[in-house]
Short mmCIF file of C-alpha atoms in Angstrom, two decimals:
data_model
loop_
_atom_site.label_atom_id
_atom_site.label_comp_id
_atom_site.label_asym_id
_atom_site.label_seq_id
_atom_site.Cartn_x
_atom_site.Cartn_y
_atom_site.Cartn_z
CA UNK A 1 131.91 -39.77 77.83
CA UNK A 2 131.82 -36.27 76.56
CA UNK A 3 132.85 -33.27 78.25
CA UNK A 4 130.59 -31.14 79.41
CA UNK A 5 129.55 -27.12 79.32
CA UNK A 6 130.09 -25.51 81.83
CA UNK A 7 126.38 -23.38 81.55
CA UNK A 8 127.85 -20.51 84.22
CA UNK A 9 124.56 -18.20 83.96
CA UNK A 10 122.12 -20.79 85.86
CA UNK A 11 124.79 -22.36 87.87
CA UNK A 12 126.17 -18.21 88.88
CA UNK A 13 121.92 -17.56 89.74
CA UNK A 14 121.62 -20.76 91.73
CA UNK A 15 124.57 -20.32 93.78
CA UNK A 16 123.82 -16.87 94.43
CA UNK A 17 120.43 -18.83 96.19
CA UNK A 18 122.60 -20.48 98.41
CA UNK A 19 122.08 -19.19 102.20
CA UNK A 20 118.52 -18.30 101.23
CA UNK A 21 115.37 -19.63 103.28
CA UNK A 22 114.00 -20.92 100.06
CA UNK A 23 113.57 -24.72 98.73
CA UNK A 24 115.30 -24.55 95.03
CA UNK A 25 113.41 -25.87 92.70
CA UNK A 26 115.38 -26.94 89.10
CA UNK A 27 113.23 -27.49 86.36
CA UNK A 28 113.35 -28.00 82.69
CA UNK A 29 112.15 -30.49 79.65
CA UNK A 30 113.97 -34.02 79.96
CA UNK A 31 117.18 -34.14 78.22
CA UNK A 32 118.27 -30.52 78.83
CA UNK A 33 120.85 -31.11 82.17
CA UNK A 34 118.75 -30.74 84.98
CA UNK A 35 120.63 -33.12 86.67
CA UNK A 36 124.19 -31.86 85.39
CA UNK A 37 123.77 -28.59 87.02
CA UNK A 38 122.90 -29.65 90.28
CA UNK A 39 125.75 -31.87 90.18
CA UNK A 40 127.95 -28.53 90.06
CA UNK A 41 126.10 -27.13 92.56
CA UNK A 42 126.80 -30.27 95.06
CA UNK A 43 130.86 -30.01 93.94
CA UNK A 44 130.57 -26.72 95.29
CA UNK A 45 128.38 -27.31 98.36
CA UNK A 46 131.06 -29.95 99.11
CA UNK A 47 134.00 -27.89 98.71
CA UNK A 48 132.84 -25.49 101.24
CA UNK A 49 131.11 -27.82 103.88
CA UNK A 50 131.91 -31.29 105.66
CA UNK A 51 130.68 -33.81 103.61
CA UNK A 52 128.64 -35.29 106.45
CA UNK A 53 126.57 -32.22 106.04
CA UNK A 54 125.62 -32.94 102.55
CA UNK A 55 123.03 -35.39 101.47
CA UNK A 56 122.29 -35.97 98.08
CA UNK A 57 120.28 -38.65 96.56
CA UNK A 58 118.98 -39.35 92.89
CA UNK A 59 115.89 -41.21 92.93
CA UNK A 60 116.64 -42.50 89.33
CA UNK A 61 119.53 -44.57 90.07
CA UNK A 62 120.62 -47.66 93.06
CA UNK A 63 120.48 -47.47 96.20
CA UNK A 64 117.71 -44.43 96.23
CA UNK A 65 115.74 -45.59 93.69
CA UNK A 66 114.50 -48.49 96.37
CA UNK A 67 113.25 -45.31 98.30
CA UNK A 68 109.00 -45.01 96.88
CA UNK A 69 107.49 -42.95 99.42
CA UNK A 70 107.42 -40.59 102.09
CA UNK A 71 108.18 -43.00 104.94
CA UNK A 72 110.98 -44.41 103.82
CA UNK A 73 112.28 -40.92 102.86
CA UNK A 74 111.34 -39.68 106.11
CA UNK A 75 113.33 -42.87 107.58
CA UNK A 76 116.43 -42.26 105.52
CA UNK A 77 116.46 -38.58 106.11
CA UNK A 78 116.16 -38.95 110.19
CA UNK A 79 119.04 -41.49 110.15
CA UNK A 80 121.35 -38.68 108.31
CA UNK A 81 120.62 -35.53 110.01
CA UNK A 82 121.30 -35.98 114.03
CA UNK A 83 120.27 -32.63 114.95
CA UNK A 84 118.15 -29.51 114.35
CA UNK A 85 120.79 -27.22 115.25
CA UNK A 86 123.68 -27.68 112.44
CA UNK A 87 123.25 -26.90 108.81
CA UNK A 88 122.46 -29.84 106.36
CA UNK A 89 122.27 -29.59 102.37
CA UNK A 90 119.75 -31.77 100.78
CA UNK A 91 120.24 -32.32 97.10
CA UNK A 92 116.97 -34.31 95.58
CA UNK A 93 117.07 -35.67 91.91
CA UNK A 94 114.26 -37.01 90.44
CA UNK A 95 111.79 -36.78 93.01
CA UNK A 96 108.61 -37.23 91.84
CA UNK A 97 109.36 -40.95 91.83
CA UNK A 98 108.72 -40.64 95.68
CA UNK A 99 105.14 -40.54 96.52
CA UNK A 100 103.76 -37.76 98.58
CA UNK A 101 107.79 -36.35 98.74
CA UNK A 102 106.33 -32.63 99.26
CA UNK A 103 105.10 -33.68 103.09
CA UNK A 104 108.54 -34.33 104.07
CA UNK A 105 110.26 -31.63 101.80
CA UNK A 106 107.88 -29.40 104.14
CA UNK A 107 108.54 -31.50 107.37
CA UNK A 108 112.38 -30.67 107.06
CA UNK A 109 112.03 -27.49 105.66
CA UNK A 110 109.85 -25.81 108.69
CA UNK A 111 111.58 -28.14 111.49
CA UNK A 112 115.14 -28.40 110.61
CA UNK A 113 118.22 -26.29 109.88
CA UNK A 114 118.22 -27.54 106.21
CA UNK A 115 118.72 -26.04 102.46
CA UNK A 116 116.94 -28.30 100.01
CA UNK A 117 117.52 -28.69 96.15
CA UNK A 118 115.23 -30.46 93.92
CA UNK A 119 114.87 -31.62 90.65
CA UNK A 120 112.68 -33.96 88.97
CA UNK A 121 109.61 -34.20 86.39
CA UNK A 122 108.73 -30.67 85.37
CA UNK A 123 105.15 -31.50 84.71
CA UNK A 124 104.83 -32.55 88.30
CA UNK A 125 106.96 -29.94 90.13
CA UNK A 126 105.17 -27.45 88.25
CA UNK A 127 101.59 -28.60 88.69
CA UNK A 128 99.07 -26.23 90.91
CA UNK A 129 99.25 -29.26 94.02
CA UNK A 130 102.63 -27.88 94.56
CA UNK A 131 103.00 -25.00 94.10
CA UNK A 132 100.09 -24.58 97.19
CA UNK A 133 101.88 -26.59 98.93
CA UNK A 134 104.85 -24.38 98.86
CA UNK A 135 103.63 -21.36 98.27
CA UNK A 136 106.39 -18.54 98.85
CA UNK A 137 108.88 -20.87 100.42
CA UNK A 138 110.53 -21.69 96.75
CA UNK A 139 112.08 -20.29 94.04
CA UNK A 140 112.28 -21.85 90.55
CA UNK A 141 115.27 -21.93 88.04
CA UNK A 142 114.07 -23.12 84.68
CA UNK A 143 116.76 -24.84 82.64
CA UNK A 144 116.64 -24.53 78.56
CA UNK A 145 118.01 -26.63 75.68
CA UNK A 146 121.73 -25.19 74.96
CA UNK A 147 121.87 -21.92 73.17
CA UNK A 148 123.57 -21.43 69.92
CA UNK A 149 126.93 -20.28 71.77
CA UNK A 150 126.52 -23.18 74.27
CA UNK A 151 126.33 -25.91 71.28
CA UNK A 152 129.05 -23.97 69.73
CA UNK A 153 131.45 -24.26 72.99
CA UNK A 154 130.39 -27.97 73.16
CA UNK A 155 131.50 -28.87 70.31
CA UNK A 156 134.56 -26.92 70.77
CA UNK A 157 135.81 -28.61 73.76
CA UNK A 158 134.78 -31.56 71.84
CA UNK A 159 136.68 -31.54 68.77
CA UNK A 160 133.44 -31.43 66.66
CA UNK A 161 134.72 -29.65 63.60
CA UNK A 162 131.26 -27.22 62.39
CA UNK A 163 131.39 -23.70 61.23
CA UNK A 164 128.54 -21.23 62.50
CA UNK A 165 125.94 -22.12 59.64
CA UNK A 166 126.87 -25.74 59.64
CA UNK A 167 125.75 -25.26 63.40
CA UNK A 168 122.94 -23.82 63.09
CA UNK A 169 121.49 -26.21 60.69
CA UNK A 170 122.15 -28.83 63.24
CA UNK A 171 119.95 -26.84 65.71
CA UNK A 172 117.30 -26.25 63.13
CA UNK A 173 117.05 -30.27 62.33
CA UNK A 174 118.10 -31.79 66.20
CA UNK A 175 117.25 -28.91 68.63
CA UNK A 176 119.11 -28.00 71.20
CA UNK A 177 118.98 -30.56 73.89
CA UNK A 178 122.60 -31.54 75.30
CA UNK A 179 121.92 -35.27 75.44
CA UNK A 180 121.45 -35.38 71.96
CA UNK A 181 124.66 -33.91 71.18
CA UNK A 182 125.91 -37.25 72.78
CA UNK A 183 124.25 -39.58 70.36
CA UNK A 184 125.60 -40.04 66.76
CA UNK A 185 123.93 -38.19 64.10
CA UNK A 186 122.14 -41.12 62.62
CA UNK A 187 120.58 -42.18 65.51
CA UNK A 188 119.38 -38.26 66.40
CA UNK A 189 115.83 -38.35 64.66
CA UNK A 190 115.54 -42.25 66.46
CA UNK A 191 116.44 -40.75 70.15
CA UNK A 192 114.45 -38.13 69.98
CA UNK A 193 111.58 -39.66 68.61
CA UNK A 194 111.75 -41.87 71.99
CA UNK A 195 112.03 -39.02 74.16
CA UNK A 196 109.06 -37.42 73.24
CA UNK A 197 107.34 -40.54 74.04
CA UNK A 198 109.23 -41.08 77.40
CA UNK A 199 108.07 -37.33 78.61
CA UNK A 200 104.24 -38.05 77.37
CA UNK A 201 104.57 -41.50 79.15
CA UNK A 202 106.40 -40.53 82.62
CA UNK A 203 106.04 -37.32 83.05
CA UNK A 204 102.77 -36.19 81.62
CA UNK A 205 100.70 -39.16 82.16
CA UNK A 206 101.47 -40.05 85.89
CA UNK A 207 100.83 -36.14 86.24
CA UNK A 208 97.95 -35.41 84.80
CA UNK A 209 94.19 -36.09 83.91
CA UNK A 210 94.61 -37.29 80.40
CA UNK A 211 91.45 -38.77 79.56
CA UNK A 212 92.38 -40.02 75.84
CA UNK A 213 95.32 -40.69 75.13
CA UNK A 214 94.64 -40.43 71.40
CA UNK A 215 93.20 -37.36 71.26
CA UNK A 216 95.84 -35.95 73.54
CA UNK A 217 98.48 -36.96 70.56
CA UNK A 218 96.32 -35.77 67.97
CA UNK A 219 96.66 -32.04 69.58
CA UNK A 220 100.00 -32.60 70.68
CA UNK A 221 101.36 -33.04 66.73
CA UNK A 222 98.74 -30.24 65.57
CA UNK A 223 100.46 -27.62 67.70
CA UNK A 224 103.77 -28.81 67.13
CA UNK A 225 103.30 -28.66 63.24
CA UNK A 226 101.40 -25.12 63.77
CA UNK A 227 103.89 -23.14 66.03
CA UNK A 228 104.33 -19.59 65.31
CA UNK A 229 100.58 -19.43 64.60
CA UNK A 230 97.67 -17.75 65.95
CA UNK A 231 95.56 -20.23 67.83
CA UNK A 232 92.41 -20.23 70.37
CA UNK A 233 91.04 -23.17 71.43
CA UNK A 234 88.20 -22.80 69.15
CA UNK A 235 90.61 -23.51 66.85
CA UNK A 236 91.97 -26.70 67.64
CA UNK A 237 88.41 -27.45 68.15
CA UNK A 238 87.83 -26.90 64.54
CA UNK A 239 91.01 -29.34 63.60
CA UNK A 240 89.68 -32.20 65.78
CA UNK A 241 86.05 -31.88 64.47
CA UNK A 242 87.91 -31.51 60.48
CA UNK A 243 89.44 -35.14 61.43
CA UNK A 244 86.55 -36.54 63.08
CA UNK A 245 83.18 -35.09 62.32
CA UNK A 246 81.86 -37.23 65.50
CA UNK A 247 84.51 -35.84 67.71
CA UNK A 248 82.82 -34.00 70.96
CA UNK A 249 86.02 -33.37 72.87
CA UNK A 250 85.28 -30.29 75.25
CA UNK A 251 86.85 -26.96 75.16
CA UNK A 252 87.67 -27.57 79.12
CA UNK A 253 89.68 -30.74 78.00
CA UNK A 254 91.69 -28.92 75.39
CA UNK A 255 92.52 -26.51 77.96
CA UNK A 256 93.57 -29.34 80.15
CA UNK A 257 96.19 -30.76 77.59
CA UNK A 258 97.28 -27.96 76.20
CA UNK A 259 98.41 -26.57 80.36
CA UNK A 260 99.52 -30.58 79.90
CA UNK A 261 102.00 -29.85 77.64
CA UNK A 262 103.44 -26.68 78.72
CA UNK A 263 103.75 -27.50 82.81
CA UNK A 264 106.26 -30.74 81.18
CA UNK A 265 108.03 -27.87 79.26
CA UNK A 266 107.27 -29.81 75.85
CA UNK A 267 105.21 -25.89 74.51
CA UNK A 268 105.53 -22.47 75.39
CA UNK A 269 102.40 -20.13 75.13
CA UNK A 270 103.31 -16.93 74.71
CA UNK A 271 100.41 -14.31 75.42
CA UNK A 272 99.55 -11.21 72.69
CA UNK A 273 99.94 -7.59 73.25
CA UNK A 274 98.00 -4.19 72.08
CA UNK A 275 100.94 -1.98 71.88
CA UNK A 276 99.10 0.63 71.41
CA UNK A 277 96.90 0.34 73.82
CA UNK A 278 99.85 -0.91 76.11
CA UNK A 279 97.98 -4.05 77.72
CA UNK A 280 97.51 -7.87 77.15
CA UNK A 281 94.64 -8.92 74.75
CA UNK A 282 92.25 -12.00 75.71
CA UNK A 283 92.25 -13.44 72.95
CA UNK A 284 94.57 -15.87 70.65
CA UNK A 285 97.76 -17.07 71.53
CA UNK A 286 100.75 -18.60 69.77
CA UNK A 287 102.65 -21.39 71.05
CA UNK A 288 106.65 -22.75 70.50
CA UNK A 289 108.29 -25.73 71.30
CA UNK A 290 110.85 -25.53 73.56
CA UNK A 291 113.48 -27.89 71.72
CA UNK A 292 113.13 -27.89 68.14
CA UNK A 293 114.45 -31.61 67.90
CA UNK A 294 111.25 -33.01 70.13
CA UNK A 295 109.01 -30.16 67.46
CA UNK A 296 110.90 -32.35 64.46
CA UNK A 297 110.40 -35.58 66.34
CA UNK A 298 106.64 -35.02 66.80
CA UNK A 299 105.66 -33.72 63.97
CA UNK A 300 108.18 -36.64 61.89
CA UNK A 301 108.30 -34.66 58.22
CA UNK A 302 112.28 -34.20 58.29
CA UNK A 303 112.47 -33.80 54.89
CA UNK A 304 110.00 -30.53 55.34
CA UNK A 305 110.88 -28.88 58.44
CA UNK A 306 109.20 -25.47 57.52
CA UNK A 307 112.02 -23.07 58.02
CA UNK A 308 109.78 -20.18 58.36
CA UNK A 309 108.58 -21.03 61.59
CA UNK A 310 111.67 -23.07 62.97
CA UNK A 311 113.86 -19.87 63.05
CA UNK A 312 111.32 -17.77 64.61
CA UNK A 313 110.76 -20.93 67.42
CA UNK A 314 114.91 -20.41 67.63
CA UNK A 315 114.53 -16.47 68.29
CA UNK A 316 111.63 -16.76 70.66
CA UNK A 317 113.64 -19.44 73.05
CA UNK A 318 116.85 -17.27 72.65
CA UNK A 319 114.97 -14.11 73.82
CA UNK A 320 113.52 -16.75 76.85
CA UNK A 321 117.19 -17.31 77.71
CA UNK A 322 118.64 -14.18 77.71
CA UNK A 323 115.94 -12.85 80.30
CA UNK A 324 112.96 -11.27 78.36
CA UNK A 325 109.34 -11.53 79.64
CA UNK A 326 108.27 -12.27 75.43
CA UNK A 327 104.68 -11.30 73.79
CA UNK A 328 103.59 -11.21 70.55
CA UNK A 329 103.22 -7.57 69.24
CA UNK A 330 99.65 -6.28 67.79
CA UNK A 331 99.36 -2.81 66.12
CA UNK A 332 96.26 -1.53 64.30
CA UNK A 333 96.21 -3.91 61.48
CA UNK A 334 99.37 -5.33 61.93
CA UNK A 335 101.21 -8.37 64.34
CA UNK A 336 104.93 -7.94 65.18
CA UNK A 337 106.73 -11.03 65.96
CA UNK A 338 108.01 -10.38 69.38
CA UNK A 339 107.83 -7.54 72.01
CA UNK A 340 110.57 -8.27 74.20
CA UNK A 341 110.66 -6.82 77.73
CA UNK A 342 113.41 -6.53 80.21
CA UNK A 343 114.61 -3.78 82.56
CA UNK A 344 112.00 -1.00 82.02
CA UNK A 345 112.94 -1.35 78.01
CA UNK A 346 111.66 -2.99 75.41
CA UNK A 347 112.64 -4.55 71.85
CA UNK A 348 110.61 -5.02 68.86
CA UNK A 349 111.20 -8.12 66.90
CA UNK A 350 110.74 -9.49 63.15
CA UNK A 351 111.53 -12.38 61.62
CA UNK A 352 111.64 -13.70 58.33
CA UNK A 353 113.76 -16.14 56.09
CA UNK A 354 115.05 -13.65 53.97
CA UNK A 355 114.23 -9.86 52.59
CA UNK A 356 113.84 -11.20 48.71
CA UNK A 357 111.39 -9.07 47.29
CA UNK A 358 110.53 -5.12 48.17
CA UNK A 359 107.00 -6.61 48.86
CA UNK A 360 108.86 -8.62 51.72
CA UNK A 361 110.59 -6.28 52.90
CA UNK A 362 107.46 -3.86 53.56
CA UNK A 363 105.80 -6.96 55.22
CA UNK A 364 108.51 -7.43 57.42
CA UNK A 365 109.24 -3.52 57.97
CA UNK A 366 106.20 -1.43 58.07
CA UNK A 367 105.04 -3.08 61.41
CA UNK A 368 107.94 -1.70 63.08
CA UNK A 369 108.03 1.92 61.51
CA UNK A 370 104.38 2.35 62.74
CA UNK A 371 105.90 1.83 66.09
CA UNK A 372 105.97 5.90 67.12
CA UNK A 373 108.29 5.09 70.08
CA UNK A 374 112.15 5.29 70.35
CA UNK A 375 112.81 1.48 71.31
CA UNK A 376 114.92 -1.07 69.56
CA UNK A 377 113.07 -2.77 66.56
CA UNK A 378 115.27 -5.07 65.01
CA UNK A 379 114.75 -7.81 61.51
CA UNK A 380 116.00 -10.93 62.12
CA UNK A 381 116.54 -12.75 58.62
CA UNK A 382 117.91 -16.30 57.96
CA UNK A 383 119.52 -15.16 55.21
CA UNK A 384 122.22 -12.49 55.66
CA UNK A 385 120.81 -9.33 53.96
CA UNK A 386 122.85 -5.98 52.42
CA UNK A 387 121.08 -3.73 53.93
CA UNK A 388 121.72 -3.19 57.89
CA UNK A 389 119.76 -0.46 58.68
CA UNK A 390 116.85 1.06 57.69
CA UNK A 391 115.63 4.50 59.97
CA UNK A 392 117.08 3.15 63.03
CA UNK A 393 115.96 -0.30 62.37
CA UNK A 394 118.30 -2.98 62.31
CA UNK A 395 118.51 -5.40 60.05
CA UNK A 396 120.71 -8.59 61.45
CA UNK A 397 121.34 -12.22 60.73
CA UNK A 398 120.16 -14.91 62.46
CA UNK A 399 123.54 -16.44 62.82
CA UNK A 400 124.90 -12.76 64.48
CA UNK A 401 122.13 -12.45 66.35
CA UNK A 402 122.64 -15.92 67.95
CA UNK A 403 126.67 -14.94 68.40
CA UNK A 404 125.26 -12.01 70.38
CA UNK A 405 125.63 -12.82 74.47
#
């Protein structure tokens, strides 16, 4: 068994929910320690209340994984708490394997003296059904793949022997995903391969109208292969009808998959702003992945993993993580990576491989210095560049951008 981070940013903002009239809601893509944080968070439940007080049950595993619906949850539940008056702590992994769970989440919830944890299938928790159902009586914490410090304190406490750029090239082939840091390297690309079919299988299927499977695969591994790019769904339209000239899949059914594959945290889509005009645009999108290994596993061309859009996938789920609401930037005839917002301030973002040619460099920098305002605007290069700053704009590695907390 390996040890395990300590991730003290969700498990500080979930505690700090603790006392709150709100159902807490984990979520996250399979594989990135759903289920390990709320373990921390019963340890400390514990260590402050009776145990008698504190229920927890993980649907997954023996004896609760006999429990399929909501009567014999209800039953269970009734036979543990004896009284509406004193406080209980309900800690619920893997629910979605209990059918029609929400009604008695909700029956507790409005009856009892209860604070309830879940976690469970992403694409289900996150699905429109429920989030009616509990409509401002939750509060989500979304759980990412390990950040480049995280990986780098894992294998520290470890004894994995990597320096920073040995590191990173690990993240750039095998993601980010803490169970995969578990498996030996040669069975990485194997693992992961079979996770991306267990999510599509158990999470996305059960969850949602997928009406061919093939076709749902088809755009799954075109969007994977694509991220970083511009996209509407005319687009992938365009791809599908390229492949099959007979193919009459509807723009309402793309629209359905693609919502498919971000609610089970599989693809981000990240929206595109005028910043000149200071408001979102309709139209085109980008998406990421949110764990490079599944992107790699999907997409299955390890020996080309298109660096170019890998390390901007890497910056975009950094920026996630530390807090910023992301876009992509548009300014008269020119995109700019990322605008990152957070706190009333924002931060301008580039990124490239390297700054190898002058012609490069004025790709990568004009963007920013038509930017009139005083905000951060910042290159982000694979490869470590001289030059650190050009009229206020920083030019930084990707490696010391990742060190940054």
């Amino acid at each position: 068994m390996k040890n395990i981070v300590y991730r003290e940013s969700y498990i500080k903002s979930i505690k700090k929910s603790i006392g709150s009239n709100l159902i807490k809601i984990i979520t996250g893509i399979r594989g990135a320690g759903k289920s390990t944080i709320l373990s921390e968070i019963i340890k400390y439940v514990h260590s402050k209340n009776d145990e008698s007080y504190v229920i927890s049950m993980d649907f997954s595993l023996k004896p609760f994984s006999d429990i399929k619906n909501e009567i014999q949850l209800f039953e269970y539940l009734q036979s543990r708490i004896k009284n509406k008056k004193d406080k209980y702590y309900l800690f619920l992994d893997e629910i979605q394997n209990v059918k029609n769970f929400e009604n008695i989440i909700l029956h507790f919830y409005s009856g009892y003296n209860v604070e309830i944890f879940i976690t469970g299938s992403s694409s289900y928790l996150l699905s429109k059904q429920i989030g009616t159902k509990f409509t401002r009586r939750h509060i989500d914490f979304e759980i990412f793949p390990f950040t480049f410090l995280e990986l780098k304190e894992y294998c520290l406490i470890n004894n994995i022997s990597l320096n920073d750029q040995e590191l990173l090239e690990k993240m750039i082939m095998f993601g980010g995903l803490p169970l995969t840091y578990q498996i030996p390297d040669d069975l990485k690309i194997k693992w992961l391969s079979s996770l991306s079919l267990e999510i599509v299988e158990k999470d996305i299927l059960p969850n949602q109208n997928i009406g061919n499977l093939l076709e749902f695969n088809k755009i799954f591994k075109y969007v994977m292969q694509q991220i970083g790019q511009l996209f509407s769904y005319e687009t992938i339209y365009s791809f599908l009808k390229k492949e099959d000239n007979k193919n009459s899949t509807a723009k309402t059914t793309i629209i359905s998959y693609i919502k498919a594959l971000n609610e089970a945290n599989l693809l981000s889509t990240i929206e595109r702003y005028n910043i000149i005009g200071k408001e979102l645009m309709a139209y085109k999108t980008k998406y990421y992945a949110y764990d490079i290994g599944i992107r790699n596993a999907v997409v299955d061309n390890w020996k080309n993993l298109d660096l170019p859009k890998i390390i901007e996938n890497i910056v975009y789920l950094e920026l996630l993580k530390r807090g910023y609401n992301v876009k992509i930037g548009k300014t008269y005839s020119w995109e700019v990576d990322f605008v990152a917002f957070k706190n009333g301030t924002i931060t301008y973002i580039q990124v490239c491989e390297s700054l190898y040619s002058e012609e490069k460099y004025k790709q990568e920098l004009d963007p920013l210095k038509s930017i009139k305002d005083n905000y951060e605007k910042i290159v982000i290069t694979y490869q470590k560049d001289i030059r650190e700053n050009d009229n206020g704009i920083k030019i930084v590695s990707l490696i010391d951008f990742l060190r940054k907390h």
